Coordinates of C-alpha atoms and ligand atoms in Angstrom, one line a residue:
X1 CA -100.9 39.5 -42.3
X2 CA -99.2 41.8 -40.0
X3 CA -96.3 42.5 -37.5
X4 CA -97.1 44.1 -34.4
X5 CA -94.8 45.6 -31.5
X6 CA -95.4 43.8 -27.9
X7 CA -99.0 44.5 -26.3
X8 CA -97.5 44.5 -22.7
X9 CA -94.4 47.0 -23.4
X10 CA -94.2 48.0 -27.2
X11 CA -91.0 46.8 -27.6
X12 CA -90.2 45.3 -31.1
X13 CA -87.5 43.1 -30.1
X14 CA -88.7 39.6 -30.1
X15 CA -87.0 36.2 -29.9
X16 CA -88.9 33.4 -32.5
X17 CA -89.7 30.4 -30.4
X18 CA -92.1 28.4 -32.7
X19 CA -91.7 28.6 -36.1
X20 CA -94.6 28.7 -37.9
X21 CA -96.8 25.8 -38.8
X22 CA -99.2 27.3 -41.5
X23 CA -99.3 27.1 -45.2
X24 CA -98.9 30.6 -46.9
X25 CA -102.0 30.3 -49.2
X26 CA -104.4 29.5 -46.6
X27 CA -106.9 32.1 -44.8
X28 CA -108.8 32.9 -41.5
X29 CA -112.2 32.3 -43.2
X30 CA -111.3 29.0 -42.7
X31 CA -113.5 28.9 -39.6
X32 CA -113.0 25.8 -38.3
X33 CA -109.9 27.2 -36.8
X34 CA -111.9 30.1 -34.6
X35 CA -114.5 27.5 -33.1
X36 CA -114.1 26.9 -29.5
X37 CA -113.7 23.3 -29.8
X38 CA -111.4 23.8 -32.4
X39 CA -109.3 20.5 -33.7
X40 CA -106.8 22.4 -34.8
X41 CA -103.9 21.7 -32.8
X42 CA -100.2 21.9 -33.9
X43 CA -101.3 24.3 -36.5
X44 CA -100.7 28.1 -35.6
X45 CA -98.5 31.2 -36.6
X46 CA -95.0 31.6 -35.7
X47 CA -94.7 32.6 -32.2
X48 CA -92.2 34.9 -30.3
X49 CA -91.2 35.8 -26.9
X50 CA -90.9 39.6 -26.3
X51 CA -87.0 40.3 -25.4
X52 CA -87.8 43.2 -22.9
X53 CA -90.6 42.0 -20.9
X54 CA -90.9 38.4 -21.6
X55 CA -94.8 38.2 -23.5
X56 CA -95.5 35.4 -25.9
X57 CA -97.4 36.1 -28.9
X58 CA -98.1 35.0 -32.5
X59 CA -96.6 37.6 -35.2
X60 CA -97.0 38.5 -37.9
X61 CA -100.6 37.4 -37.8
X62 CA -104.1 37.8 -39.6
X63 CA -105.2 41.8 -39.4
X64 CA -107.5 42.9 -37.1
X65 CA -110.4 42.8 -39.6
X66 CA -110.0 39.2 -40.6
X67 CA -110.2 37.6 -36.9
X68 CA -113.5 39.5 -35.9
X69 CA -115.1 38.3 -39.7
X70 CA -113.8 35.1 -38.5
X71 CA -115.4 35.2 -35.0
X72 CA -118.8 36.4 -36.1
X73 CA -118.7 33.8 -38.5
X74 CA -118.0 30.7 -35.8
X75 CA -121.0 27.8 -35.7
X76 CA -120.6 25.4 -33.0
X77 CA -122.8 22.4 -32.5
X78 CA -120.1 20.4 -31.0
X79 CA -120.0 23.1 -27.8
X80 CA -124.2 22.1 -27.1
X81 CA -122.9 18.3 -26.4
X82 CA -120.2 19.7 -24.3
X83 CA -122.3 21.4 -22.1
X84 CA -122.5 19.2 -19.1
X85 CA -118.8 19.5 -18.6
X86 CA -118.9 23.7 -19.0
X87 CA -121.7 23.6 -16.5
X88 CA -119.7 22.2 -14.0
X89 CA -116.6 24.3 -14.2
X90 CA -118.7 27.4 -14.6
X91 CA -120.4 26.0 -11.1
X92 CA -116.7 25.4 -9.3
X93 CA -115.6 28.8 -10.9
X94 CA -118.2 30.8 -9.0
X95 CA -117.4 29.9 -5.3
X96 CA -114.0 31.7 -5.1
X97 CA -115.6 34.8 -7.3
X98 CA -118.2 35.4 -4.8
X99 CA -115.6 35.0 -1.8
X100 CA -113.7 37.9 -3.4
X101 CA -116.6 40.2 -5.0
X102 CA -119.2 39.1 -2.3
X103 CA -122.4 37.7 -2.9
X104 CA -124.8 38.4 -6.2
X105 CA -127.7 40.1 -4.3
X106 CA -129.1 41.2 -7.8
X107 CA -125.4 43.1 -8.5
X108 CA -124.6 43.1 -12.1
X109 CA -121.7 41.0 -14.1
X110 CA -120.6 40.8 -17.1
X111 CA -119.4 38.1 -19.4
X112 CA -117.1 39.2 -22.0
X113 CA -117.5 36.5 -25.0
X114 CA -119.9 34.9 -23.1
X115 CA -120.6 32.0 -26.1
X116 CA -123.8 30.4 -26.2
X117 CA -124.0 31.5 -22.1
X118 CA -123.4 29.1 -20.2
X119 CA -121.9 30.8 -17.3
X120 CA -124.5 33.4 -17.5
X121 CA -127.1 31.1 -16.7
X122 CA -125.1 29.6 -13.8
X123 CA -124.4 33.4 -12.7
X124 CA -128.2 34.3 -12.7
X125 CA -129.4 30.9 -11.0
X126 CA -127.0 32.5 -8.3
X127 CA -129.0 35.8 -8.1
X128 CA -126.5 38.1 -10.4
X129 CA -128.2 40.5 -12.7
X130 CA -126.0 38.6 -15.8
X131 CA -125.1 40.1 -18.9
X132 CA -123.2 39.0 -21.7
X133 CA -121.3 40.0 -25.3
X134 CA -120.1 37.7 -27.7
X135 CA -119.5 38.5 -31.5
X136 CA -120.1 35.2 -32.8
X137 CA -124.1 35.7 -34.1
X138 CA -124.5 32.1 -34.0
X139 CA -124.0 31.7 -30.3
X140 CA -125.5 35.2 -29.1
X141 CA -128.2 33.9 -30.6
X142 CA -127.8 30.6 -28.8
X143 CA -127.5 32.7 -25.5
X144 CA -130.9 34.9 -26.5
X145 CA -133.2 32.2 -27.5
X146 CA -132.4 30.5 -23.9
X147 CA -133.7 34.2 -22.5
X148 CA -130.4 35.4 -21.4
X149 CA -129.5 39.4 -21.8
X150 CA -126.3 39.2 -24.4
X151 CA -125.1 41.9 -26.7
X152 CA -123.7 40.8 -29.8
X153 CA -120.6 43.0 -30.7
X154 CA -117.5 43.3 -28.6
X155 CA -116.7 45.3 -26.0
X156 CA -114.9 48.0 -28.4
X157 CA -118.5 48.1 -29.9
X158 CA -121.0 47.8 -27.4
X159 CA -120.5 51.5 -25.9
X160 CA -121.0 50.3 -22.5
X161 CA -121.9 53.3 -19.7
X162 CA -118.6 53.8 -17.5
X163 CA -118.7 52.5 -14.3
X164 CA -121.5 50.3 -14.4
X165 CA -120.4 46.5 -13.3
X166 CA -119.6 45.2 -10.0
X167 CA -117.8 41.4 -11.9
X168 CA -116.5 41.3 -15.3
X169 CA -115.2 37.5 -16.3
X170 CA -113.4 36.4 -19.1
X171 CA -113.2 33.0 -19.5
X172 CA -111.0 31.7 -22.4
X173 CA -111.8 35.1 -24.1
X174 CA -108.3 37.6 -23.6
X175 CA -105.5 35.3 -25.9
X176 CA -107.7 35.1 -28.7
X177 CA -108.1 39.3 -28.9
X178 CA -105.8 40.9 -31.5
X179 CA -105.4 44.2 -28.5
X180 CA -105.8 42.2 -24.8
X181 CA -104.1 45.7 -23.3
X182 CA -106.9 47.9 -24.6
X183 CA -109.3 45.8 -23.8
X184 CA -108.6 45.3 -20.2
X185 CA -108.4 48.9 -20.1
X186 CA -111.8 49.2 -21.4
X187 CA -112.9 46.5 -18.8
X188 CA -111.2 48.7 -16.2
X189 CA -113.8 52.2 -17.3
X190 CA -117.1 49.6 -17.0
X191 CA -116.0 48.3 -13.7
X192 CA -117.2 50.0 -10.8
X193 CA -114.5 51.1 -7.9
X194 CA -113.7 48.0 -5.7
X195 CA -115.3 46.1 -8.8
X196 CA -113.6 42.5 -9.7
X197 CA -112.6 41.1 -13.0
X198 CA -111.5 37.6 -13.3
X199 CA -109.7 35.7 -16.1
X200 CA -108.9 32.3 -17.2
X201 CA -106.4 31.6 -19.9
X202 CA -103.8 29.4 -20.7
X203 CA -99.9 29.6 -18.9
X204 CA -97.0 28.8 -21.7
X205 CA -95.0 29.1 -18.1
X206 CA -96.4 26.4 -16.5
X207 CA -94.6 22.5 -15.8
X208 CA -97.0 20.4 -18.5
X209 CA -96.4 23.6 -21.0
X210 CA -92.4 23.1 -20.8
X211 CA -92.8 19.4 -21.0
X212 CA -95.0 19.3 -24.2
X213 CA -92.8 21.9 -25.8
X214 CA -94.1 22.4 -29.3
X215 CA -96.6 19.8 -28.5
X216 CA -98.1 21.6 -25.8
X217 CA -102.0 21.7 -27.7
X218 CA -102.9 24.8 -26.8
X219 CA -100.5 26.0 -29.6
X220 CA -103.3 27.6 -32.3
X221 CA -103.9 29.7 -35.0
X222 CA -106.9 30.9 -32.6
X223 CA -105.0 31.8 -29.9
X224 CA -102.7 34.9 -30.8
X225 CA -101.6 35.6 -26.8
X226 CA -99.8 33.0 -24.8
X227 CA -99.6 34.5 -21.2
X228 CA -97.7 33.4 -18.2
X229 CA -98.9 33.9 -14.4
X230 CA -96.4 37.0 -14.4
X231 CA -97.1 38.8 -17.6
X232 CA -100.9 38.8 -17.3
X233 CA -100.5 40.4 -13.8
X234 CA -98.1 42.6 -15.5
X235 CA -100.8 43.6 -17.7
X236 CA -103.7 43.9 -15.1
X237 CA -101.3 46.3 -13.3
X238 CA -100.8 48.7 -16.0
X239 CA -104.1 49.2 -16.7
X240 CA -104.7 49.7 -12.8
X241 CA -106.1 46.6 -11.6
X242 CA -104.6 45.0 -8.1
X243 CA -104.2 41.3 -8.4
X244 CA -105.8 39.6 -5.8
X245 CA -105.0 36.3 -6.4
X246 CA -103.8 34.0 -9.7
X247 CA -103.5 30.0 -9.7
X248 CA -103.8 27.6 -11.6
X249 CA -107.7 25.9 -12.0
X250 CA -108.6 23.0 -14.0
X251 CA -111.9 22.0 -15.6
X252 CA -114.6 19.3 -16.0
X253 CA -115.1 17.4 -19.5
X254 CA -117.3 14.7 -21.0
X255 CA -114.7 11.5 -21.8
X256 CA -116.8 11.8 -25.3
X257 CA -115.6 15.1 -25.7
X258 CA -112.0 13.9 -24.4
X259 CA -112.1 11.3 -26.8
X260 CA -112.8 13.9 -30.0
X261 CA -109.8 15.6 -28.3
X262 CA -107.5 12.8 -28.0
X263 CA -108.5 11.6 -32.1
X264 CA -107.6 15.5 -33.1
X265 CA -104.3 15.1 -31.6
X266 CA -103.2 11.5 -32.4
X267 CA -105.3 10.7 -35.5
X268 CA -105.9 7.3 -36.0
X269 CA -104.9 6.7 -32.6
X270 CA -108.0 7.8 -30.9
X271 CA -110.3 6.1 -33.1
X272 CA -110.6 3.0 -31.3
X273 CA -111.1 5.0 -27.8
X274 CA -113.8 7.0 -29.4
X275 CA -115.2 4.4 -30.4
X276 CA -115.1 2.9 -27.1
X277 CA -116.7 5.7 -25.6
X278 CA -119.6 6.1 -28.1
X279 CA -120.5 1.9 -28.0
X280 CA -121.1 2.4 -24.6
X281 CA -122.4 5.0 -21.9
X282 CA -118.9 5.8 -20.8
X283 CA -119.4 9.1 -23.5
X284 CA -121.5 11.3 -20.8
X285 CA -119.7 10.7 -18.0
X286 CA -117.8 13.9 -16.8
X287 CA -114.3 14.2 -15.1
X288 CA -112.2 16.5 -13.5
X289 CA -108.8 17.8 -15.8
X290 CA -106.3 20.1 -14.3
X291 CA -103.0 19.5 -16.2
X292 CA -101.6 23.0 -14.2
X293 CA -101.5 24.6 -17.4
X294 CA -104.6 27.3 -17.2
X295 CA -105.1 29.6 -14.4
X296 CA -107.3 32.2 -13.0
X297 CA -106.7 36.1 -12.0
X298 CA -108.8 38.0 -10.3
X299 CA -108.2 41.3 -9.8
X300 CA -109.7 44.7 -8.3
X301 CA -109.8 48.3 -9.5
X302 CA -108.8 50.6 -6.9
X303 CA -109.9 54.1 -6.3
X304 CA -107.7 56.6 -8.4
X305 CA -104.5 57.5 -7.2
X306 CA -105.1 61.0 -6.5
X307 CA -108.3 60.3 -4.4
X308 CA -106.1 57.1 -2.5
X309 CA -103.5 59.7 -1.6
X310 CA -105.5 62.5 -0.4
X311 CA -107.7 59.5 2.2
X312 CA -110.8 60.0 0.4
Ligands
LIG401 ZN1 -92.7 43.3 -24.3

């Protein structure tokens, strides 16, 4: 384990808002816990509120080296049933990124932890040249075997040329990273000038996240950065990004899927809906969620300062 200073400011003043709910002896290679459709809700790190600037994070938590053994470890099999609800999403996510970037016209973007790529596909059937990373070797390979260009490795890794994408998207991707900072400022160096990156995470400031409290599911060990609206624009603007536009954006999910969900969270509960749902066809039907508590940012790299201010 380890304690970090704040990502967003470096202060080490922090404020402990939720205790933590994880027995000492137990460890990351526990990799149930890093899937994306991870069950494991109520159970995460003690997490604190930055006193200077306001960012929640977990700390202390797992060391660097631990979560990426953890992540190129992940298997997922319950993410291929899900993949009628992702489609969609991925589908409605695209219309307001080509209203800001323009359309694909063969222009390259990038999908950081791109998964088993399903947005990729979506992205190329729209005439992007697509590419994607993800460190999980179980779903790059996934991604390959349906013929789509991923990297496996991070970003940190992958040694990408400067400069060299007109979209990079992260989609669920920046609060599981152990350094989000750095690693928008390397998204920042691949992005071209006028280039767009767009992110979706979760917002510990939004109405259903005050409500739920300590209840609020997306409380995991998997997630280590809770953002808010303001902090990740905070962010994006340090590592000189202008933010176009942030809001909140829901998703699309198979009621069978909803009902694995529901039996995670209340146990014994859920059994009889699940079972509901799996008797009849009910299971593959998809519906829209927005519970106002995830949002997307999309953001532009400007020219450097010194060439805005002398009118290049
Ligand atoms: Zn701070």
């Amino acid at each position: 384990m380890e304690y970090v200073a704040c990502n967003l400011c470096g202060s080490n003043r922090t404020k402990l808002i939720f205790p933590s709910t994880i027995p000492d002896r137990s460890h990351p290679q526990d990799m149930e816990a890093y899937r994306c459709t991870s069950s494991g809700y109520g159970r995460h790190h003690a997490i604190v509120r930055c006193c200077d600037c306001g960012l929640i994070y977990s700390n202390p938590r797992w060391d660097d080296s631990e979560l990426i053994d953890s992540y190129e470890a992940v298997q997922d099999p319950l993410y291929l049933q899900e993949r009628g609800g992702r489609v969609l999403t991925f589908e409605r996510h695209l219309r307001p990124l080509e209203k800001l970037a323009g359309p694909a016209d063969g222009r390259q973007l990038l999908d950081v932890g791109c998964y088993i790529g399903v947005f990729l596909e979506i992205a190329a059937q729209h005439g992007w040249d697509a590419w994607g990373i993800e460190p999980s070797q179980w779903a790059a390979g996934q991604a390959r075997r349906n013929g789509l260009n991923v990297i496996h490795g991070t970003l940190a890794t992958a040694n990408l040329p400067n400069e060299s994408f007109d979209v990079v998207t992260m989609w669920d991707v920046i609060e599981h990273l152990s350094d989000p900072m750095a690693e928008i400022r390397r998204v920042h160096r691949i992005l071209k000038v006028g280039g767009l990156v767009v992110i979706h995470t979760m917002d510990i400031d939004s109405l259903f996240s005050r409500i739920m409290g300590r209840k609020w599911p997306w409380l995991m060990e998997m997630h280590i950065y809770y953002f808010s609206q303001r902090t990740m624009a905070e962010m994006l603007r340090k590592a000189g990004l202008q933010v176009l536009w942030s809001g909140p954006h829901g998703r699309f999910q198979t009621l069978g899927y909803l009902g694995t969900r529901f039996t995670a969270l209340f146990g014994r509960l859920g059994r009889p809906v699940e079972w509901l749902l799996n008797a009849t066809s009910l299971r593959q039907m998809t519906v829209p969620i927005n519970l106002g508590d995830l949002f997307t940012v999309y953001a532009r790299k400007q020219l450097p300062e010194s060439s805005r201010l002398s009118g290049r």
